[in-house]
Tab-separated table of C-alpha atoms in Angstrom:
chain	number	residue	atom	x	y	z
A	1	UNK	CA	-156.521	147.534	357.531
A	2	UNK	CA	-155.249	147.654	353.924
A	3	UNK	CA	-152.860	144.910	352.867
A	4	UNK	CA	-150.448	147.339	351.212
A	5	UNK	CA	-149.269	150.864	352.083
A	6	UNK	CA	-150.841	153.780	350.233
A	7	UNK	CA	-147.716	154.545	348.191
A	8	UNK	CA	-146.696	150.968	347.455
A	9	UNK	CA	-145.087	150.710	344.010
A	10	UNK	CA	-146.594	148.138	341.621
A	11	UNK	CA	-144.917	147.454	338.306
A	12	UNK	CA	-142.716	145.186	336.226
A	13	UNK	CA	-139.052	144.598	335.465
A	14	UNK	CA	-136.874	143.810	332.442
A	15	UNK	CA	-133.193	144.090	331.495
A	16	UNK	CA	-131.861	146.022	328.519
A	17	UNK	CA	-129.919	143.057	327.106
A	18	UNK	CA	-133.013	140.819	327.200
A	19	UNK	CA	-135.425	143.313	325.672
A	20	UNK	CA	-133.954	146.277	323.801
A	21	UNK	CA	-132.205	144.671	320.836
A	22	UNK	CA	-130.654	147.338	318.569
A	23	UNK	CA	-127.311	146.002	319.740
A	24	UNK	CA	-125.215	148.174	317.394
A	25	UNK	CA	-127.619	151.058	316.745
A	26	UNK	CA	-126.884	154.751	317.388
A	27	UNK	CA	-123.316	154.211	318.475
A	28	UNK	CA	-123.895	151.403	320.963
A	29	UNK	CA	-120.875	149.181	321.495
A	30	UNK	CA	-121.070	145.411	322.063
A	31	UNK	CA	-121.597	144.164	325.597
A	32	UNK	CA	-120.763	140.756	327.011
A	33	UNK	CA	-124.379	139.729	326.295
A	34	UNK	CA	-123.886	140.358	322.586
A	35	UNK	CA	-121.380	137.514	322.105
A	36	UNK	CA	-123.628	134.941	323.787
A	37	UNK	CA	-125.643	132.608	321.556
A	38	UNK	CA	-127.577	130.896	324.340
A	39	UNK	CA	-128.290	132.313	327.771
A	40	UNK	CA	-125.693	134.567	329.360
A	41	UNK	CA	-125.958	132.601	332.591
A	42	UNK	CA	-123.945	129.743	331.071
A	43	UNK	CA	-120.830	131.863	330.584
A	44	UNK	CA	-120.367	130.311	327.119
A	45	UNK	CA	-119.628	132.959	324.509
A	46	UNK	CA	-117.899	133.614	321.205
A	47	UNK	CA	-114.617	135.508	321.001
A	48	UNK	CA	-116.039	137.636	318.179
A	49	UNK	CA	-119.499	138.109	316.729
A	50	UNK	CA	-120.136	135.714	313.831
A	51	UNK	CA	-122.678	137.153	311.346
A	52	UNK	CA	-123.747	133.612	310.440
A	53	UNK	CA	-124.956	132.826	313.959
A	54	UNK	CA	-128.074	133.879	315.844
A	55	UNK	CA	-127.503	135.990	318.958
A	56	UNK	CA	-130.729	136.492	320.955
A	57	UNK	CA	-129.730	139.891	322.379
A	58	UNK	CA	-129.147	141.472	318.967
A	59	UNK	CA	-132.861	141.971	318.328
A	60	UNK	CA	-134.397	140.625	321.553
A	61	UNK	CA	-138.003	141.928	321.459
A	62	UNK	CA	-136.974	145.256	319.875
A	63	UNK	CA	-137.973	147.336	322.893
A	64	UNK	CA	-135.539	149.994	321.635
A	65	UNK	CA	-137.835	150.812	318.731
A	66	UNK	CA	-141.156	149.748	320.295
A	67	UNK	CA	-140.873	151.210	323.785
A	68	UNK	CA	-143.743	153.682	323.272
A	69	UNK	CA	-146.138	150.872	322.416
A	70	UNK	CA	-144.915	148.802	325.348
A	71	UNK	CA	-144.990	151.636	327.867
A	72	UNK	CA	-148.571	152.411	326.812
A	73	UNK	CA	-149.475	148.800	327.630
A	74	UNK	CA	-147.734	149.074	331.015
A	75	UNK	CA	-149.709	152.249	331.669
A	76	UNK	CA	-152.927	150.460	330.703
A	77	UNK	CA	-152.172	147.917	333.437
A	78	UNK	CA	-151.690	150.829	335.848
A	79	UNK	CA	-147.956	150.486	336.488
A	80	UNK	CA	-146.631	152.903	339.084
A	81	UNK	CA	-143.011	151.945	338.450
A	82	UNK	CA	-140.966	150.153	335.813
A	83	UNK	CA	-137.580	148.613	336.392
A	84	UNK	CA	-135.111	148.384	333.542
A	85	UNK	CA	-131.375	148.790	333.075
A	86	UNK	CA	-129.275	151.300	331.234
A	87	UNK	CA	-127.082	149.457	328.749
A	88	UNK	CA	-123.642	150.704	329.820
A	89	UNK	CA	-122.261	150.282	326.277
A	90	UNK	CA	-124.937	152.606	324.874
A	91	UNK	CA	-123.463	155.370	327.007
A	92	UNK	CA	-119.779	154.390	326.811
A	93	UNK	CA	-119.433	151.984	323.836
A	94	UNK	CA	-116.100	150.542	325.049
A	95	UNK	CA	-116.625	151.415	328.682
A	96	UNK	CA	-113.349	153.336	329.046
A	97	UNK	CA	-114.004	156.512	327.027
A	98	UNK	CA	-113.770	159.939	328.604
A	99	UNK	CA	-116.882	161.301	326.849
A	100	UNK	CA	-120.282	159.591	326.567
A	101	UNK	CA	-122.267	158.727	323.468
A	102	UNK	CA	-124.982	161.381	323.166
A	103	UNK	CA	-127.284	159.195	321.082
A	104	UNK	CA	-127.347	156.608	323.860
A	105	UNK	CA	-128.099	159.197	326.508
A	106	UNK	CA	-130.877	160.632	324.343
A	107	UNK	CA	-132.572	157.232	324.043
A	108	UNK	CA	-132.968	156.929	327.811
A	109	UNK	CA	-134.190	160.529	327.985
A	110	UNK	CA	-136.966	159.532	325.589
A	111	UNK	CA	-137.739	156.335	327.486
A	112	UNK	CA	-137.857	158.017	330.897
A	113	UNK	CA	-139.957	160.867	329.539
A	114	UNK	CA	-142.420	158.343	328.123
A	115	UNK	CA	-142.667	156.562	331.464
A	116	UNK	CA	-143.103	159.798	333.412
A	117	UNK	CA	-145.800	160.938	330.990
A	118	UNK	CA	-147.944	158.136	332.404
A	119	UNK	CA	-146.837	158.674	336.009
A	120	UNK	CA	-144.568	155.596	335.991
A	121	UNK	CA	-141.432	155.910	338.135
A	122	UNK	CA	-138.280	154.550	336.448
A	123	UNK	CA	-136.370	152.103	338.652
A	124	UNK	CA	-132.938	151.826	337.074
A	125	UNK	CA	-130.241	149.178	337.364
A	126	UNK	CA	-126.826	150.475	336.383
A	127	UNK	CA	-125.239	147.123	335.518
A	128	UNK	CA	-127.446	144.164	334.557
A	129	UNK	CA	-125.200	141.589	332.850
A	130	UNK	CA	-124.193	144.252	330.296
A	131	UNK	CA	-120.540	145.080	330.929
A	132	UNK	CA	-119.030	146.569	327.734
A	133	UNK	CA	-117.229	143.809	325.856
A	134	UNK	CA	-113.942	145.741	325.653
A	135	UNK	CA	-113.761	145.845	329.443
A	136	UNK	CA	-113.812	142.047	329.467
A	137	UNK	CA	-111.512	141.450	326.505
A	138	UNK	CA	-108.892	144.087	327.260
A	139	UNK	CA	-109.119	144.527	331.045
A	140	UNK	CA	-110.247	141.129	332.327
A	141	UNK	CA	-113.513	142.451	333.689
A	142	UNK	CA	-113.952	143.307	337.351
A	143	UNK	CA	-110.755	141.521	338.363
A	144	UNK	CA	-109.114	144.747	337.161
A	145	UNK	CA	-109.360	147.677	339.574
A	146	UNK	CA	-109.479	150.065	336.607
A	147	UNK	CA	-113.167	149.167	336.198
A	148	UNK	CA	-113.955	151.120	339.373
A	149	UNK	CA	-112.899	154.322	337.596
A	150	UNK	CA	-114.767	153.485	334.400
A	151	UNK	CA	-117.936	152.480	336.265
A	152	UNK	CA	-118.003	155.563	338.477
A	153	UNK	CA	-117.515	157.798	335.433
A	154	UNK	CA	-120.508	156.108	333.844
A	155	UNK	CA	-122.533	156.467	337.060
A	156	UNK	CA	-121.744	160.154	337.418
A	157	UNK	CA	-122.724	160.724	333.790
A	158	UNK	CA	-126.164	159.149	334.101
A	159	UNK	CA	-126.848	160.572	337.576
A	160	UNK	CA	-126.262	164.088	336.253
A	161	UNK	CA	-128.195	163.469	333.049
A	162	UNK	CA	-131.281	161.934	334.670
A	163	UNK	CA	-131.254	163.679	338.049
A	164	UNK	CA	-134.738	165.100	337.463
A	165	UNK	CA	-136.186	161.865	336.096
A	166	UNK	CA	-134.967	158.880	338.145
A	167	UNK	CA	-135.399	158.573	341.914
A	168	UNK	CA	-134.771	154.843	342.376
A	169	UNK	CA	-131.447	153.274	341.406
A	170	UNK	CA	-129.655	149.963	341.897
A	171	UNK	CA	-125.986	149.312	341.193
A	172	UNK	CA	-125.343	145.680	340.176
A	173	UNK	CA	-127.978	143.103	339.321
A	174	UNK	CA	-127.829	139.973	341.501
A	175	UNK	CA	-124.251	140.585	342.562
A	176	UNK	CA	-124.191	137.374	344.585
A	177	UNK	CA	-124.360	135.487	341.282
A	178	UNK	CA	-120.626	136.215	340.977
A	179	UNK	CA	-119.984	132.947	342.794
A	180	UNK	CA	-122.016	130.946	340.244
A	181	UNK	CA	-122.323	133.063	337.068
A	182	UNK	CA	-119.107	135.131	337.042
A	183	UNK	CA	-119.156	135.966	333.329
A	184	UNK	CA	-122.637	137.516	333.474
A	185	UNK	CA	-122.147	139.263	336.797
A	186	UNK	CA	-118.570	140.454	336.608
A	187	UNK	CA	-117.260	139.859	333.068
A	188	UNK	CA	-115.008	137.200	334.560
A	189	UNK	CA	-114.366	133.823	332.913
A	190	UNK	CA	-116.610	130.965	334.004
A	191	UNK	CA	-113.591	128.967	335.206
A	192	UNK	CA	-112.219	131.814	337.326
A	193	UNK	CA	-110.626	130.917	340.654
A	194	UNK	CA	-112.152	131.947	343.973
A	195	UNK	CA	-109.252	134.390	344.345
A	196	UNK	CA	-110.261	136.099	341.094
A	197	UNK	CA	-113.969	136.066	341.929
A	198	UNK	CA	-113.606	137.604	345.380
A	199	UNK	CA	-111.069	140.154	344.158
A	200	UNK	CA	-113.582	141.183	341.502
A	201	UNK	CA	-116.240	141.332	344.222
A	202	UNK	CA	-114.098	143.660	346.278
A	203	UNK	CA	-113.728	146.030	343.336
A	204	UNK	CA	-117.500	145.922	342.855
A	205	UNK	CA	-118.086	146.669	346.543
A	206	UNK	CA	-115.861	149.751	346.289
A	207	UNK	CA	-117.615	150.794	343.075
A	208	UNK	CA	-120.977	150.278	344.790
A	209	UNK	CA	-119.946	152.576	347.645
A	210	UNK	CA	-118.645	155.250	345.265
A	211	UNK	CA	-121.839	155.063	343.214
A	212	UNK	CA	-123.884	155.514	346.403
A	213	UNK	CA	-121.752	158.528	347.320
A	214	UNK	CA	-122.156	160.120	343.888
A	215	UNK	CA	-125.891	159.455	343.793
A	216	UNK	CA	-126.498	161.131	347.149
A	217	UNK	CA	-124.345	164.122	346.181
A	218	UNK	CA	-125.930	164.622	342.745
A	219	UNK	CA	-129.538	163.574	343.520
A	220	UNK	CA	-130.037	164.107	347.273
A	221	UNK	CA	-133.644	162.907	347.193
A	222	UNK	CA	-132.800	159.640	345.397
A	223	UNK	CA	-132.655	156.150	346.863
A	224	UNK	CA	-129.944	153.773	345.666
A	225	UNK	CA	-129.950	150.099	346.554
A	226	UNK	CA	-128.078	146.896	345.942
A	227	UNK	CA	-129.729	143.887	344.281
A	228	UNK	CA	-129.294	140.171	344.979
A	229	UNK	CA	-130.761	136.819	343.985
A	230	UNK	CA	-132.285	135.581	347.239
A	231	UNK	CA	-134.479	132.610	346.460
A	232	UNK	CA	-134.074	130.601	349.651
A	233	UNK	CA	-132.644	127.236	350.747
A	234	UNK	CA	-133.961	124.701	353.286
A	235	UNK	CA	-132.101	121.795	354.945
A	236	UNK	CA	-133.204	118.387	353.636
A	237	UNK	CA	-133.519	116.986	357.167
A	238	UNK	CA	-132.964	117.982	360.770
A	239	UNK	CA	-129.544	116.288	360.699
A	240	UNK	CA	-127.060	118.856	362.049
A	241	UNK	CA	-124.845	118.514	358.963
A	242	UNK	CA	-127.757	119.351	356.652
A	243	UNK	CA	-128.648	122.344	358.798
A	244	UNK	CA	-125.105	123.689	359.061
A	245	UNK	CA	-124.280	123.291	355.358
A	246	UNK	CA	-127.560	124.985	354.481
A	247	UNK	CA	-126.669	127.884	356.777
A	248	UNK	CA	-123.282	128.165	355.100
A	249	UNK	CA	-124.854	128.233	351.645
A	250	UNK	CA	-127.174	131.029	352.708
A	251	UNK	CA	-124.286	132.935	354.236
A	252	UNK	CA	-122.449	132.792	350.910
A	253	UNK	CA	-125.356	134.705	349.323
A	254	UNK	CA	-125.944	137.106	352.203
A	255	UNK	CA	-122.218	137.898	352.329
A	256	UNK	CA	-122.886	140.368	349.515
A	257	UNK	CA	-125.735	142.198	351.188
A	258	UNK	CA	-123.864	142.133	354.508
A	259	UNK	CA	-121.061	144.133	352.897
A	260	UNK	CA	-123.256	146.536	350.933
A	261	UNK	CA	-126.048	147.019	353.474
A	262	UNK	CA	-124.033	146.890	356.711
A	263	UNK	CA	-120.893	148.474	355.279
A	264	UNK	CA	-118.400	145.850	356.398
A	265	UNK	CA	-117.158	142.367	355.643
A	266	UNK	CA	-118.848	139.878	358.010
A	267	UNK	CA	-116.623	138.285	360.638
A	268	UNK	CA	-117.024	134.789	359.218
A	269	UNK	CA	-115.573	135.864	355.835
A	270	UNK	CA	-112.070	135.833	357.379
A	271	UNK	CA	-112.284	132.055	357.621
A	272	UNK	CA	-113.737	131.774	354.088
A	273	UNK	CA	-110.737	133.657	352.724
A	274	UNK	CA	-108.226	131.802	354.901
A	275	UNK	CA	-109.567	128.335	354.047
A	276	UNK	CA	-109.503	129.108	350.324
A	277	UNK	CA	-106.132	130.919	350.266
A	278	UNK	CA	-107.760	134.185	349.207
A	279	UNK	CA	-105.863	137.415	349.807
A	280	UNK	CA	-107.639	140.580	348.700
A	281	UNK	CA	-105.660	143.487	347.308
A	282	UNK	CA	-107.078	146.682	348.817
A	283	UNK	CA	-106.322	150.369	348.789
A	284	UNK	CA	-105.985	152.049	352.213
A	285	UNK	CA	-109.379	153.770	352.137
A	286	UNK	CA	-111.442	150.945	350.571
A	287	UNK	CA	-112.974	149.671	353.803
A	288	UNK	CA	-113.737	153.215	354.972
A	289	UNK	CA	-115.585	153.931	351.705
A	290	UNK	CA	-117.601	150.732	352.034
A	291	UNK	CA	-118.476	151.640	355.626
A	292	UNK	CA	-119.423	155.264	354.903
A	293	UNK	CA	-121.646	154.648	351.882
A	294	UNK	CA	-123.887	151.602	352.360
A	295	UNK	CA	-126.955	150.923	350.236
A	296	UNK	CA	-130.262	152.584	351.094
A	297	UNK	CA	-132.435	149.552	350.406
A	298	UNK	CA	-132.148	145.927	349.386
A	299	UNK	CA	-133.670	144.953	346.059
A	300	UNK	CA	-133.912	141.236	345.453
A	301	UNK	CA	-135.274	138.511	343.220
A	302	UNK	CA	-137.296	135.594	344.528
A	303	UNK	CA	-138.538	132.751	342.339
A	304	UNK	CA	-138.420	129.542	344.372
A	305	UNK	CA	-136.884	127.622	347.258
A	306	UNK	CA	-134.428	124.735	347.168
A	307	UNK	CA	-133.622	121.827	349.484
A	308	UNK	CA	-130.003	120.988	350.375
A	309	UNK	CA	-128.547	117.753	351.689
A	310	UNK	CA	-125.085	117.753	353.210
A	311	UNK	CA	-122.400	116.761	350.730
A	312	UNK	CA	-124.645	117.176	347.699
A	313	UNK	CA	-123.282	119.010	344.672
A	314	UNK	CA	-125.418	122.095	344.155
A	315	UNK	CA	-126.417	123.047	340.611
A	316	UNK	CA	-127.168	126.599	339.569
A	317	UNK	CA	-129.438	128.403	337.144
A	318	UNK	CA	-130.956	131.877	336.912
A	319	UNK	CA	-133.557	131.093	339.572
A	320	UNK	CA	-130.835	130.298	342.105
A	321	UNK	CA	-129.480	127.026	343.430
A	322	UNK	CA	-131.028	123.652	342.528
A	323	UNK	CA	-131.041	120.808	345.008
A	324	UNK	CA	-133.171	117.931	346.300
A	325	UNK	CA	-136.858	117.624	345.402
A	326	UNK	CA	-139.297	119.092	347.916
A	327	UNK	CA	-142.292	116.721	348.102
A	328	UNK	CA	-144.517	119.479	349.475
A	329	UNK	CA	-144.212	121.774	346.464
A	330	UNK	CA	-145.471	121.755	342.887
A	331	UNK	CA	-143.141	122.664	340.012
A	332	UNK	CA	-143.343	124.857	336.939
A	333	UNK	CA	-142.850	123.482	333.435
A	334	UNK	CA	-139.140	124.290	333.865
A	335	UNK	CA	-138.912	122.316	337.082
A	336	UNK	CA	-138.806	125.311	339.444
A	337	UNK	CA	-140.558	124.615	342.792
A	338	UNK	CA	-143.392	127.032	343.553
A	339	UNK	CA	-143.058	128.228	347.154
A	340	UNK	CA	-145.001	131.404	347.991
A	341	UNK	CA	-144.467	130.945	351.733
A	342	UNK	CA	-140.745	131.056	351.030
A	343	UNK	CA	-141.124	134.676	349.887
A	344	UNK	CA	-142.607	135.640	353.254
A	345	UNK	CA	-139.788	133.768	354.975
A	346	UNK	CA	-137.140	135.634	352.986
A	347	UNK	CA	-138.757	139.037	353.571
A	348	UNK	CA	-138.726	138.449	357.324
A	349	UNK	CA	-135.165	137.138	357.229
A	350	UNK	CA	-133.932	140.234	355.407
A	351	UNK	CA	-135.997	142.687	357.458
A	352	UNK	CA	-134.615	141.236	360.681
A	353	UNK	CA	-131.047	141.183	359.401
A	354	UNK	CA	-130.802	144.664	357.848
A	355	UNK	CA	-133.640	146.834	359.236
A	356	UNK	CA	-133.812	148.763	355.986
A	357	UNK	CA	-136.447	148.922	353.231
A	358	UNK	CA	-136.845	145.972	350.878
A	359	UNK	CA	-137.869	146.074	347.213
A	360	UNK	CA	-139.031	142.862	345.518
A	361	UNK	CA	-137.740	143.690	342.055
A	362	UNK	CA	-138.035	140.237	340.474
A	363	UNK	CA	-140.691	137.584	341.006
A	364	UNK	CA	-142.259	135.707	338.144
A	365	UNK	CA	-143.511	132.547	336.517
A	366	UNK	CA	-141.813	131.194	333.402
A	367	UNK	CA	-144.179	128.939	331.490
A	368	UNK	CA	-145.143	127.697	328.054
A	369	UNK	CA	-148.034	129.767	326.696
A	370	UNK	CA	-150.505	128.338	324.198
A	371	UNK	CA	-152.179	130.771	321.816
A	372	UNK	CA	-155.775	129.699	321.158
A	373	UNK	CA	-157.249	129.882	317.626
A	374	UNK	CA	-159.026	133.120	318.575
A	375	UNK	CA	-155.723	134.641	319.770
A	376	UNK	CA	-156.423	134.419	323.499
A	377	UNK	CA	-153.857	133.161	326.010
A	378	UNK	CA	-155.369	131.686	329.157
A	379	UNK	CA	-152.323	131.711	331.458
A	380	UNK	CA	-154.040	130.629	334.651
A	381	UNK	CA	-150.851	129.123	336.145
A	382	UNK	CA	-149.127	132.511	335.962
A	383	UNK	CA	-152.065	134.209	337.639
A	384	UNK	CA	-152.139	131.639	340.436
A	385	UNK	CA	-148.374	131.911	341.002
A	386	UNK	CA	-148.577	135.708	341.233
A	387	UNK	CA	-151.709	135.634	343.416
A	388	UNK	CA	-150.141	133.320	345.982
A	389	UNK	CA	-146.886	135.303	346.140
A	390	UNK	CA	-148.685	138.642	346.461
A	391	UNK	CA	-150.759	137.281	349.346
A	392	UNK	CA	-147.613	136.100	351.132
A	393	UNK	CA	-145.971	139.480	350.468
A	394	UNK	CA	-148.966	141.091	352.171
A	395	UNK	CA	-148.437	138.804	355.147
A	396	UNK	CA	-144.783	139.862	355.287
A	397	UNK	CA	-145.857	143.505	355.413
A	398	UNK	CA	-148.250	142.641	358.247
A	399	UNK	CA	-145.284	140.951	359.952
A	400	UNK	CA	-143.549	144.344	359.951
A	401	UNK	CA	-141.401	144.136	356.823
A	402	UNK	CA	-140.865	147.521	355.157
A	403	UNK	CA	-141.415	146.648	351.479
A	404	UNK	CA	-141.259	149.521	348.957
A	405	UNK	CA	-142.793	147.749	345.997
A	406	UNK	CA	-143.123	144.759	343.702
A	407	UNK	CA	-141.990	144.511	340.095
A	408	UNK	CA	-143.019	141.339	338.255
A	409	UNK	CA	-140.167	139.900	336.238
A	410	UNK	CA	-140.882	140.102	332.541
A	411	UNK	CA	-144.235	141.914	332.305
A	412	UNK	CA	-143.666	141.502	328.577
A	413	UNK	CA	-142.104	138.361	327.102
A	414	UNK	CA	-138.319	138.734	326.753
A	415	UNK	CA	-135.409	136.429	325.956
A	416	UNK	CA	-134.298	134.133	328.769
A	417	UNK	CA	-131.037	134.890	330.568
A	418	UNK	CA	-130.772	131.192	331.353
A	419	UNK	CA	-131.140	129.750	327.857
A	420	UNK	CA	-131.676	132.590	325.386
A	421	UNK	CA	-135.121	131.155	324.605
A	422	UNK	CA	-138.416	132.904	323.923
A	423	UNK	CA	-140.401	129.747	324.706
A	424	UNK	CA	-139.971	130.326	328.436
A	425	UNK	CA	-142.409	133.203	328.861
A	426	UNK	CA	-143.018	135.395	331.897
A	427	UNK	CA	-145.071	138.226	330.473
A	428	UNK	CA	-148.570	139.525	330.872
A	429	UNK	CA	-147.959	140.675	327.284
A	430	UNK	CA	-147.226	138.084	324.603
A	431	UNK	CA	-144.577	138.770	321.938
A	432	UNK	CA	-144.822	136.877	318.651
A	433	UNK	CA	-141.320	135.484	318.395
A	434	UNK	CA	-139.889	131.972	318.659
A	435	UNK	CA	-136.613	130.458	319.836
A	436	UNK	CA	-135.088	130.821	316.362
A	437	UNK	CA	-135.792	134.546	316.241
A	438	UNK	CA	-138.753	134.224	313.866
A	439	UNK	CA	-142.025	136.077	314.301
A	440	UNK	CA	-143.745	139.404	313.768
A	441	UNK	CA	-142.890	140.802	317.244
A	442	UNK	CA	-146.563	141.774	317.544
A	443	UNK	CA	-147.750	142.330	321.114
A	444	UNK	CA	-150.986	140.911	322.564
A	445	UNK	CA	-152.562	140.767	326.012
A	446	UNK	CA	-152.779	137.540	327.992
A	447	UNK	CA	-155.488	136.808	330.532
A	448	UNK	CA	-153.016	137.787	333.269
A	449	UNK	CA	-152.868	141.324	331.820
A	450	UNK	CA	-156.374	142.166	333.032
A	451	UNK	CA	-155.820	140.307	336.285
A	452	UNK	CA	-152.692	142.326	337.179
A	453	UNK	CA	-154.496	145.520	336.163
A	454	UNK	CA	-157.151	144.668	338.745
A	455	UNK	CA	-154.533	143.962	341.420
A	456	UNK	CA	-152.866	147.342	340.891
A	457	UNK	CA	-156.133	149.292	340.702
A	458	UNK	CA	-157.173	147.845	344.074
A	459	UNK	CA	-153.690	148.240	345.621
A	460	UNK	CA	-153.562	144.501	346.166
A	461	UNK	CA	-156.979	144.142	347.737
A	462	UNK	CA	-158.447	142.211	344.787
A	463	UNK	CA	-156.223	139.302	343.796
């Protein structure tokens, strides 16, 4: 019996703000990512763009101008799908215009055509930490209900434009990061109250439902999912307090998929709101919309697991929560525990809970790559990380999990959402650029490039 279904989708994933650059080219407006000098995850940003400072997103790895070269490399690896985002402010530079920017639409036509030329399915995220800056500065981000109208106008525009080119969509990237990275996820200040965060969430849930409705009406054959960060959490001991607090932490993440996949607020959220004095402002038909238009599949990121001890203060970064050390696991150079079995655990957890297809749209190894004198990059740790996780994904499929596909995070080196660095590299393709923005941007293949090519060619049989 084959490990993976015949039509399993193998590929890679990036985000526009971490790869495209060209931040003000062809009519693009600034996004929230464009005022960040470090990683967007921190929530620290400038009020205005200072020409004397370095902003990683402004050039990134110049995918905007080099996409043909990069797509050809993805095709050489055998990609069957490629996940990226549409930069909302390329289409609507402020976010609130009535008419879109044609030059922005034309860029994604060219990109999608290039992908389809090689038989690569675009997998498109509509909002990946790229809210137009004006919607933050003048509206207050997703705390303002007006963003539902602006977002759905944007969604309708791109659904109609790319209806013959894109079959797989996702609405918001890692929406559950609103409770730890509100600026990136919802254009909400980092010190926002829980009232503001959950009100913004409610607006995003309504926008998610309306986007699902529009997508099914405009592209009946399409699939549109939600996307969450779902690296998992274990209790530090069998003490009941450790177990219960760990369950509560997990619930706080799965709250988001419960609403978008099941179409209703979970029963326990009433106590969450009551205990934190949260009162959501709703329109009369909001809950009906959420119920009628749930997500078709659950896309998620998985990088690691974390251990929680009752009463401990949890820290957060782009890989998820950080807690106690797990003595059974090795760590990456950035201190992230490597837990392939955790991926199988999460797949089974989500399959049991939602009984809908799953799409692993981010999994990857961030490491420090050394370029040898002959130009080779022997990234054996990346290969081993991917091999172990792919084997556990195969076990999850054998367990009965319906998994659509697997897109490795950062198949080409991109800037880090956590720190804005280039030093933390995920790619099978090396990009000559350093943390200060210096370098030729030349692309070269790492050892993992040929390894992943072999994995795809064998549909996961040779790892």
